[in-house]
């Protein structure tokens, strides 16, 4: 379903993932369906100074694996860029996209990221304090800049076309995918590598989130710390990773005989205009983004088979999102299944929306909705159908994916089965 002619419809033909629950889309999806958490004791840094001691890390990640990046290149590139490159490589191969046969001026990159090289900033700030500013690495600036994720993907794969970066906190990669669809729609590119990447687990980041009491400090096994919509939730589990997609115009995909996984038919963006970090207490801005996405997709409320929630496991966010869904959907809210990918992946900030978009696409493919794990004690303020603890086989053709970031930045996507 699309009001756009074929040459301007935006379809997904390739997927890639580097996450704490899997380093490929299939591993990612198998674990989500089975309710397997990627939260582990924190190892990227020493967690002892912090009240939160668990994280969703990409385990045993070697940026030089497979020869995509050599060791010298890896030292000149932030971890967030490394994740995006490997996820992009997977997506290109999964799409069967032969870049040598493409007009590279018509292939672009649009990635969402919240913080860029935050660990590298932490490292160089420590070096500055010890040895002075003139001992900072000459590669610090190009490693740290948030746009270098898109820049490195463009450079390594030789993509000369439209390039951009969305930096809207936790809404970044959801907005990036929507913006990429708009680039395809207006004919500015034939193919876009899009998604999100983040690697922000460091002392600076942990300190900042700890002092605003955003992280889970629950004394429990790591797998039980993230519990969206549960009455005993106490904060999010910090995480990292990337999910990337090959998006192309339908005409281009058909011309090369590509398999089409899904179509991005609508997107909406709004602002709460309310608070530095807290969501609107009545969910107004989030509800507006949902309504705008549905309007763009020309979908009615009862067309939506599933909502992938932002669902961070923080007390304020989950209550506000529940209110937003009710505000947007009315009585249909109680008949629409909702689940939180972050119950298993933790919160990878700017990359989280891309992982959740991947979950939506694979839900459509397999007609399965993954659960919200650790939902053991229902919160009376969160009274929708959150698919607690066990996956559900059901009809899934049209999905909505929500992402809401600090500063009241809201972005939503409608992702649906390709209908020809």
PDB file of N, CA and C in Angstrom, residues 322-398:
ATOM      1  N   UNK A 322       2.785   4.226  27.166  1.00  0.00           N
ATOM      2  CA  UNK A 322       1.464   3.611  27.251  1.00  0.00           C
ATOM      3  C   UNK A 322       0.371   4.659  27.028  1.00  0.00           C
ATOM      4  N   UNK A 323       0.516   5.806  27.665  1.00  0.00           N
ATOM      5  CA  UNK A 323      -0.446   6.889  27.477  1.00  0.00           C
ATOM      6  C   UNK A 323      -0.454   7.381  26.027  1.00  0.00           C
ATOM      7  N   UNK A 324       0.728   7.449  25.413  1.00  0.00           N
ATOM      8  CA  UNK A 324       0.826   7.912  24.023  1.00  0.00           C
ATOM      9  C   UNK A 324       0.098   6.958  23.077  1.00  0.00           C
ATOM     10  N   UNK A 325       0.286   5.669  23.286  1.00  0.00           N
ATOM     11  CA  UNK A 325      -0.391   4.681  22.441  1.00  0.00           C
ATOM     12  C   UNK A 325      -1.900   4.794  22.605  1.00  0.00           C
ATOM     13  N   UNK A 326      -2.356   4.962  23.843  1.00  0.00           N
ATOM     14  CA  UNK A 326      -3.793   5.137  24.079  1.00  0.00           C
ATOM     15  C   UNK A 326      -4.315   6.425  23.441  1.00  0.00           C
ATOM     16  N   UNK A 327      -3.526   7.476  23.545  1.00  0.00           N
ATOM     17  CA  UNK A 327      -3.931   8.765  22.968  1.00  0.00           C
ATOM     18  C   UNK A 327      -4.048   8.657  21.444  1.00  0.00           C
ATOM     19  N   UNK A 328      -3.125   7.939  20.832  1.00  0.00           N
ATOM     20  CA  UNK A 328      -3.133   7.816  19.377  1.00  0.00           C
ATOM     21  C   UNK A 328      -4.147   6.792  18.874  1.00  0.00           C
ATOM     22  N   UNK A 329      -4.286   5.678  19.595  1.00  0.00           N
ATOM     23  CA  UNK A 329      -5.084   4.556  19.102  1.00  0.00           C
ATOM     24  C   UNK A 329      -6.480   4.478  19.701  1.00  0.00           C
ATOM     25  N   UNK A 330      -6.741   5.206  20.790  1.00  0.00           N
ATOM     26  CA  UNK A 330      -8.039   5.090  21.422  1.00  0.00           C
ATOM     27  C   UNK A 330      -8.305   3.672  21.878  1.00  0.00           C
ATOM     28  N   UNK A 331      -9.522   3.177  21.654  1.00  0.00           N
ATOM     29  CA  UNK A 331      -9.878   1.824  22.089  1.00  0.00           C
ATOM     30  C   UNK A 331      -9.078   0.751  21.373  1.00  0.00           C
ATOM     31  N   UNK A 332      -8.569   1.056  20.187  1.00  0.00           N
ATOM     32  CA  UNK A 332      -7.765   0.070  19.454  1.00  0.00           C
ATOM     33  C   UNK A 332      -6.475  -0.272  20.202  1.00  0.00           C
ATOM     34  N   UNK A 333      -6.053   0.585  21.108  1.00  0.00           N
ATOM     35  CA  UNK A 333      -4.817   0.328  21.859  1.00  0.00           C
ATOM     36  C   UNK A 333      -4.882  -1.002  22.597  1.00  0.00           C
ATOM     37  N   UNK A 334      -6.061  -1.351  23.086  1.00  0.00           N
ATOM     38  CA  UNK A 334      -6.198  -2.568  23.882  1.00  0.00           C
ATOM     39  C   UNK A 334      -6.256  -3.830  23.019  1.00  0.00           C
ATOM     40  N   UNK A 335      -6.410  -3.660  21.721  1.00  0.00           N
ATOM     41  CA  UNK A 335      -6.486  -4.803  20.809  1.00  0.00           C
ATOM     42  C   UNK A 335      -5.240  -4.967  19.954  1.00  0.00           C
ATOM     43  N   UNK A 336      -4.223  -4.132  20.221  1.00  0.00           N
ATOM     44  CA  UNK A 336      -3.006  -4.152  19.398  1.00  0.00           C
ATOM     45  C   UNK A 336      -1.835  -4.670  20.215  1.00  0.00           C
ATOM     46  N   UNK A 337      -1.220  -5.791  19.826  1.00  0.00           N
ATOM     47  CA  UNK A 337      -0.079  -6.323  20.574  1.00  0.00           C
ATOM     48  C   UNK A 337       1.107  -5.361  20.542  1.00  0.00           C
ATOM     49  N   UNK A 338       1.805  -5.283  21.662  1.00  0.00           N
ATOM     50  CA  UNK A 338       2.961  -4.404  21.846  1.00  0.00           C
ATOM     51  C   UNK A 338       4.062  -5.227  22.510  1.00  0.00           C
ATOM     52  N   UNK A 339       5.305  -5.048  22.084  1.00  0.00           N
ATOM     53  CA  UNK A 339       6.392  -5.653  22.865  1.00  0.00           C
ATOM     54  C   UNK A 339       7.640  -4.797  22.789  1.00  0.00           C
ATOM     55  N   UNK A 340       8.559  -5.039  23.731  1.00  0.00           N
ATOM     56  CA  UNK A 340       9.788  -4.254  23.836  1.00  0.00           C
ATOM     57  C   UNK A 340      11.006  -5.118  23.544  1.00  0.00           C
ATOM     58  N   UNK A 341      11.691  -4.806  22.451  1.00  0.00           N
ATOM     59  CA  UNK A 341      12.954  -5.473  22.119  1.00  0.00           C
ATOM     60  C   UNK A 341      14.000  -5.210  23.193  1.00  0.00           C
ATOM     61  N   UNK A 342      13.935  -4.035  23.820  1.00  0.00           N
ATOM     62  CA  UNK A 342      14.930  -3.668  24.824  1.00  0.00           C
ATOM     63  C   UNK A 342      14.873  -4.558  26.063  1.00  0.00           C
ATOM     64  N   UNK A 343      13.801  -5.297  26.249  1.00  0.00           N
ATOM     65  CA  UNK A 343      13.787  -6.240  27.362  1.00  0.00           C
ATOM     66  C   UNK A 343      14.891  -7.275  27.219  1.00  0.00           C
ATOM     67  N   UNK A 344      15.359  -7.490  25.973  1.00  0.00           N
ATOM     68  CA  UNK A 344      16.437  -8.454  25.720  1.00  0.00           C
ATOM     69  C   UNK A 344      17.736  -7.806  25.259  1.00  0.00           C
ATOM     70  N   UNK A 345      17.639  -6.715  24.510  1.00  0.00           N
ATOM     71  CA  UNK A 345      18.857  -6.079  23.989  1.00  0.00           C
ATOM     72  C   UNK A 345      19.412  -5.005  24.912  1.00  0.00           C
ATOM     73  N   UNK A 346      18.637  -4.569  25.918  1.00  0.00           N
ATOM     74  CA  UNK A 346      19.000  -3.347  26.612  1.00  0.00           C
ATOM     75  C   UNK A 346      18.797  -2.160  25.686  1.00  0.00           C
ATOM     76  N   UNK A 347      19.306  -1.008  26.107  1.00  0.00           N
ATOM     77  CA  UNK A 347      19.065   0.232  25.365  1.00  0.00           C
ATOM     78  C   UNK A 347      20.361   0.704  24.716  1.00  0.00           C
ATOM     79  N   UNK A 348      20.420   0.554  23.410  1.00  0.00           N
ATOM     80  CA  UNK A 348      21.612   0.958  22.659  1.00  0.00           C
ATOM     81  C   UNK A 348      21.476   2.378  22.100  1.00  0.00           C
ATOM     82  N   UNK A 349      20.688   3.186  22.788  1.00  0.00           N
ATOM     83  CA  UNK A 349      20.586   4.619  22.490  1.00  0.00           C
ATOM     84  C   UNK A 349      20.245   4.852  21.021  1.00  0.00           C
ATOM     85  N   UNK A 350      21.093   5.570  20.284  1.00  0.00           N
ATOM     86  CA  UNK A 350      20.770   5.913  18.913  1.00  0.00           C
ATOM     87  C   UNK A 350      20.630   4.737  17.974  1.00  0.00           C
ATOM     88  N   UNK A 351      21.171   3.596  18.324  1.00  0.00           N
ATOM     89  CA  UNK A 351      21.071   2.407  17.463  1.00  0.00           C
ATOM     90  C   UNK A 351      19.829   1.583  17.738  1.00  0.00           C
ATOM     91  N   UNK A 352      19.145   1.849  18.835  1.00  0.00           N
ATOM     92  CA  UNK A 352      18.069   0.949  19.257  1.00  0.00           C
ATOM     93  C   UNK A 352      16.943   0.872  18.232  1.00  0.00           C
ATOM     94  N   UNK A 353      16.594   1.991  17.628  1.00  0.00           N
ATOM     95  CA  UNK A 353      15.506   1.982  16.659  1.00  0.00           C
ATOM     96  C   UNK A 353      15.790   1.103  15.458  1.00  0.00           C
ATOM     97  N   UNK A 354      17.047   1.035  15.033  1.00  0.00           N
ATOM     98  CA  UNK A 354      17.379   0.188  13.888  1.00  0.00           C
ATOM     99  C   UNK A 354      17.209  -1.290  14.232  1.00  0.00           C
ATOM    100  N   UNK A 355      17.572  -1.671  15.454  1.00  0.00           N
ATOM    101  CA  UNK A 355      17.369  -3.059  15.879  1.00  0.00           C
ATOM    102  C   UNK A 355      15.893  -3.385  15.960  1.00  0.00           C
ATOM    103  N   UNK A 356      15.109  -2.418  16.413  1.00  0.00           N
ATOM    104  CA  UNK A 356      13.674  -2.640  16.537  1.00  0.00           C
ATOM    105  C   UNK A 356      12.992  -2.670  15.171  1.00  0.00           C
ATOM    106  N   UNK A 357      13.497  -1.901  14.223  1.00  0.00           N
ATOM    107  CA  UNK A 357      13.000  -2.002  12.853  1.00  0.00           C
ATOM    108  C   UNK A 357      13.305  -3.381  12.278  1.00  0.00           C
ATOM    109  N   UNK A 358      14.490  -3.894  12.577  1.00  0.00           N
ATOM    110  CA  UNK A 358      14.848  -5.245  12.138  1.00  0.00           C
ATOM    111  C   UNK A 358      13.884  -6.271  12.729  1.00  0.00           C
ATOM    112  N   UNK A 359      13.554  -6.121  14.012  1.00  0.00           N
ATOM    113  CA  UNK A 359      12.598  -7.028  14.643  1.00  0.00           C
ATOM    114  C   UNK A 359      11.241  -6.959  13.946  1.00  0.00           C
ATOM    115  N   UNK A 360      10.813  -5.761  13.566  1.00  0.00           N
ATOM    116  CA  UNK A 360       9.543  -5.625  12.852  1.00  0.00           C
ATOM    117  C   UNK A 360       9.584  -6.363  11.508  1.00  0.00           C
ATOM    118  N   UNK A 361      10.663  -6.188  10.762  1.00  0.00           N
ATOM    119  CA  UNK A 361      10.773  -6.833   9.458  1.00  0.00           C
ATOM    120  C   UNK A 361      10.762  -8.350   9.575  1.00  0.00           C
ATOM    121  N   UNK A 362      11.448  -8.874  10.577  1.00  0.00           N
ATOM    122  CA  UNK A 362      11.508 -10.323  10.746  1.00  0.00           C
ATOM    123  C   UNK A 362      10.202 -10.863  11.324  1.00  0.00           C
ATOM    124  N   UNK A 363       9.486 -10.045  12.098  1.00  0.00           N
ATOM    125  CA  UNK A 363       8.140 -10.432  12.545  1.00  0.00           C
ATOM    126  C   UNK A 363       7.226 -10.630  11.349  1.00  0.00           C
ATOM    127  N   UNK A 364       7.308  -9.712  10.390  1.00  0.00           N
ATOM    128  CA  UNK A 364       6.501  -9.802   9.174  1.00  0.00           C
ATOM    129  C   UNK A 364       6.884 -11.044   8.382  1.00  0.00           C
ATOM    130  N   UNK A 365       8.165 -11.297   8.254  1.00  0.00           N
ATOM    131  CA  UNK A 365       8.622 -12.457   7.476  1.00  0.00           C
ATOM    132  C   UNK A 365       8.127 -13.768   8.055  1.00  0.00           C
ATOM    133  N   UNK A 366       8.232 -13.898   9.393  1.00  0.00           N
ATOM    134  CA  UNK A 366       7.959 -15.190  10.034  1.00  0.00           C
ATOM    135  C   UNK A 366       6.594 -15.276  10.705  1.00  0.00           C
ATOM    136  N   UNK A 367       5.853 -14.137  10.722  1.00  0.00           N
ATOM    137  CA  UNK A 367       4.531 -14.130  11.361  1.00  0.00           C
ATOM    138  C   UNK A 367       4.622 -14.521  12.844  1.00  0.00           C
ATOM    139  N   UNK A 368       5.610 -13.952  13.499  1.00  0.00           N
ATOM    140  CA  UNK A 368       5.848 -14.191  14.923  1.00  0.00           C
ATOM    141  C   UNK A 368       6.166 -12.861  15.590  1.00  0.00           C
ATOM    142  N   UNK A 369       5.615 -12.663  16.782  1.00  0.00           N
ATOM    143  CA  UNK A 369       5.942 -11.483  17.584  1.00  0.00           C
ATOM    144  C   UNK A 369       6.785 -11.915  18.773  1.00  0.00           C
ATOM    145  N   UNK A 370       7.940 -11.266  18.939  1.00  0.00           N
ATOM    146  CA  UNK A 370       8.781 -11.631  20.080  1.00  0.00           C
ATOM    147  C   UNK A 370       8.174 -11.090  21.372  1.00  0.00           C
ATOM    148  N   UNK A 371       8.523 -11.689  22.511  1.00  0.00           N
ATOM    149  CA  UNK A 371       7.916 -11.272  23.776  1.00  0.00           C
ATOM    150  C   UNK A 371       8.609 -10.073  24.406  1.00  0.00           C
ATOM    151  N   UNK A 372       7.964  -9.522  25.423  1.00  0.00           N
ATOM    152  CA  UNK A 372       8.602  -8.651  26.395  1.00  0.00           C
ATOM    153  C   UNK A 372       8.959  -9.531  27.582  1.00  0.00           C
ATOM    154  N   UNK A 373      10.244  -9.810  27.758  1.00  0.00           N
ATOM    155  CA  UNK A 373      10.605 -10.698  28.860  1.00  0.00           C
ATOM    156  C   UNK A 373      10.634  -9.929  30.188  1.00  0.00           C
ATOM    157  N   UNK A 374      10.651 -10.687  31.260  1.00  0.00           N
ATOM    158  CA  UNK A 374      10.708 -10.153  32.635  1.00  0.00           C
ATOM    159  C   UNK A 374       9.456  -9.363  33.015  1.00  0.00           C
ATOM    160  N   UNK A 375       8.389  -9.545  32.270  1.00  0.00           N
ATOM    161  CA  UNK A 375       7.138  -8.877  32.615  1.00  0.00           C
ATOM    162  C   UNK A 375       6.354  -9.797  33.548  1.00  0.00           C
ATOM    163  N   UNK A 376       6.728  -9.748  34.814  1.00  0.00           N
ATOM    164  CA  UNK A 376       6.208 -10.678  35.818  1.00  0.00           C
ATOM    165  C   UNK A 376       5.169 -10.054  36.729  1.00  0.00           C
ATOM    166  N   UNK A 377       5.282  -8.754  36.961  1.00  0.00           N
ATOM    167  CA  UNK A 377       4.368  -8.053  37.870  1.00  0.00           C
ATOM    168  C   UNK A 377       3.729  -6.903  37.106  1.00  0.00           C
ATOM    169  N   UNK A 378       2.515  -7.090  36.612  1.00  0.00           N
ATOM    170  CA  UNK A 378       1.890  -6.039  35.789  1.00  0.00           C
ATOM    171  C   UNK A 378       1.782  -4.707  36.535  1.00  0.00           C
ATOM    172  N   UNK A 379       2.145  -3.637  35.845  1.00  0.00           N
ATOM    173  CA  UNK A 379       1.990  -2.291  36.374  1.00  0.00           C
ATOM    174  C   UNK A 379       0.589  -1.800  36.007  1.00  0.00           C
ATOM    175  N   UNK A 380      -0.219  -1.389  36.970  1.00  0.00           N
ATOM    176  CA  UNK A 380      -1.569  -0.913  36.652  1.00  0.00           C
ATOM    177  C   UNK A 380      -1.579   0.262  35.668  1.00  0.00           C
ATOM    178  N   UNK A 381      -0.496   1.038  35.628  1.00  0.00           N
ATOM    179  CA  UNK A 381      -0.418   2.152  34.684  1.00  0.00           C
ATOM    180  C   UNK A 381      -0.031   1.704  33.271  1.00  0.00           C
ATOM    181  N   UNK A 382       0.401   0.466  33.155  1.00  0.00           N
ATOM    182  CA  UNK A 382       0.819  -0.087  31.861  1.00  0.00           C
ATOM    183  C   UNK A 382      -0.056  -1.316  31.597  1.00  0.00           C
ATOM    184  N   UNK A 383      -1.206  -1.079  31.002  1.00  0.00           N
ATOM    185  CA  UNK A 383      -2.242  -2.109  30.958  1.00  0.00           C
ATOM    186  C   UNK A 383      -2.595  -2.561  29.544  1.00  0.00           C
ATOM    187  N   UNK A 384      -1.633  -2.474  28.622  1.00  0.00           N
ATOM    188  CA  UNK A 384      -1.869  -2.957  27.264  1.00  0.00           C
ATOM    189  C   UNK A 384      -1.364  -4.392  27.114  1.00  0.00           C
ATOM    190  N   UNK A 385      -1.510  -4.934  25.917  1.00  0.00           N
ATOM    191  CA  UNK A 385      -1.075  -6.313  25.637  1.00  0.00           C
ATOM    192  C   UNK A 385       0.390  -6.281  25.228  1.00  0.00           C
ATOM    193  N   UNK A 386       1.291  -6.511  26.212  1.00  0.00           N
ATOM    194  CA  UNK A 386       2.728  -6.401  25.969  1.00  0.00           C
ATOM    195  C   UNK A 386       3.397  -7.736  25.626  1.00  0.00           C
ATOM    196  N   UNK A 387       2.628  -8.751  25.286  1.00  0.00           N
ATOM    197  CA  UNK A 387       3.154 -10.075  24.909  1.00  0.00           C
ATOM    198  C   UNK A 387       4.145 -10.570  25.973  1.00  0.00           C
ATOM    199  N   UNK A 388       3.702 -10.792  27.190  1.00  0.00           N
ATOM    200  CA  UNK A 388       4.633 -11.123  28.272  1.00  0.00           C
ATOM    201  C   UNK A 388       5.310 -12.483  28.119  1.00  0.00           C
ATOM    202  N   UNK A 389       6.625 -12.462  28.055  1.00  0.00           N
ATOM    203  CA  UNK A 389       7.510 -13.611  28.300  1.00  0.00           C
ATOM    204  C   UNK A 389       7.521 -14.719  27.259  1.00  0.00           C
ATOM    205  N   UNK A 390       6.494 -14.840  26.432  1.00  0.00           N
ATOM    206  CA  UNK A 390       6.436 -15.927  25.447  1.00  0.00           C
ATOM    207  C   UNK A 390       6.062 -15.355  24.086  1.00  0.00           C
ATOM    208  N   UNK A 391       6.800 -15.750  23.048  1.00  0.00           N
ATOM    209  CA  UNK A 391       6.524 -15.278  21.693  1.00  0.00           C
ATOM    210  C   UNK A 391       5.125 -15.712  21.247  1.00  0.00           C
ATOM    211  N   UNK A 392       4.606 -15.011  20.256  1.00  0.00           N
ATOM    212  CA  UNK A 392       3.240 -15.270  19.802  1.00  0.00           C
ATOM    213  C   UNK A 392       3.201 -15.422  18.288  1.00  0.00           C
ATOM    214  N   UNK A 393       2.658 -16.525  17.820  1.00  0.00           N
ATOM    215  CA  UNK A 393       2.402 -16.725  16.394  1.00  0.00           C
ATOM    216  C   UNK A 393       1.104 -16.017  16.041  1.00  0.00           C
ATOM    217  N   UNK A 394       1.153 -15.136  15.069  1.00  0.00           N
ATOM    218  CA  UNK A 394      -0.045 -14.375  14.709  1.00  0.00           C
ATOM    219  C   UNK A 394       0.147 -13.718  13.348  1.00  0.00           C
ATOM    220  N   UNK A 395      -0.907 -13.204  12.797  1.00  0.00           N
ATOM    221  CA  UNK A 395      -0.837 -12.477  11.529  1.00  0.00           C
ATOM    222  C   UNK A 395      -0.121 -11.143  11.761  1.00  0.00           C
ATOM    223  N   UNK A 396       0.916 -10.879  10.973  1.00  0.00           N
ATOM    224  CA  UNK A 396       1.674  -9.629  11.070  1.00  0.00           C
ATOM    225  C   UNK A 396       1.963  -9.124   9.662  1.00  0.00           C
ATOM    226  N   UNK A 397       1.257  -8.098   9.262  1.00  0.00           N
ATOM    227  CA  UNK A 397       1.488  -7.500   7.951  1.00  0.00           C
ATOM    228  C   UNK A 397       1.922  -6.039   8.041  1.00  0.00           C
ATOM    229  N   UNK A 398       1.397  -5.329   9.042  1.00  0.00           N
ATOM    230  CA  UNK A 398       1.693  -3.900   9.171  1.00  0.00           C
ATOM    231  C   UNK A 398       2.138  -3.624  10.604  1.00  0.00           C
TER     232      UNK A 398
END
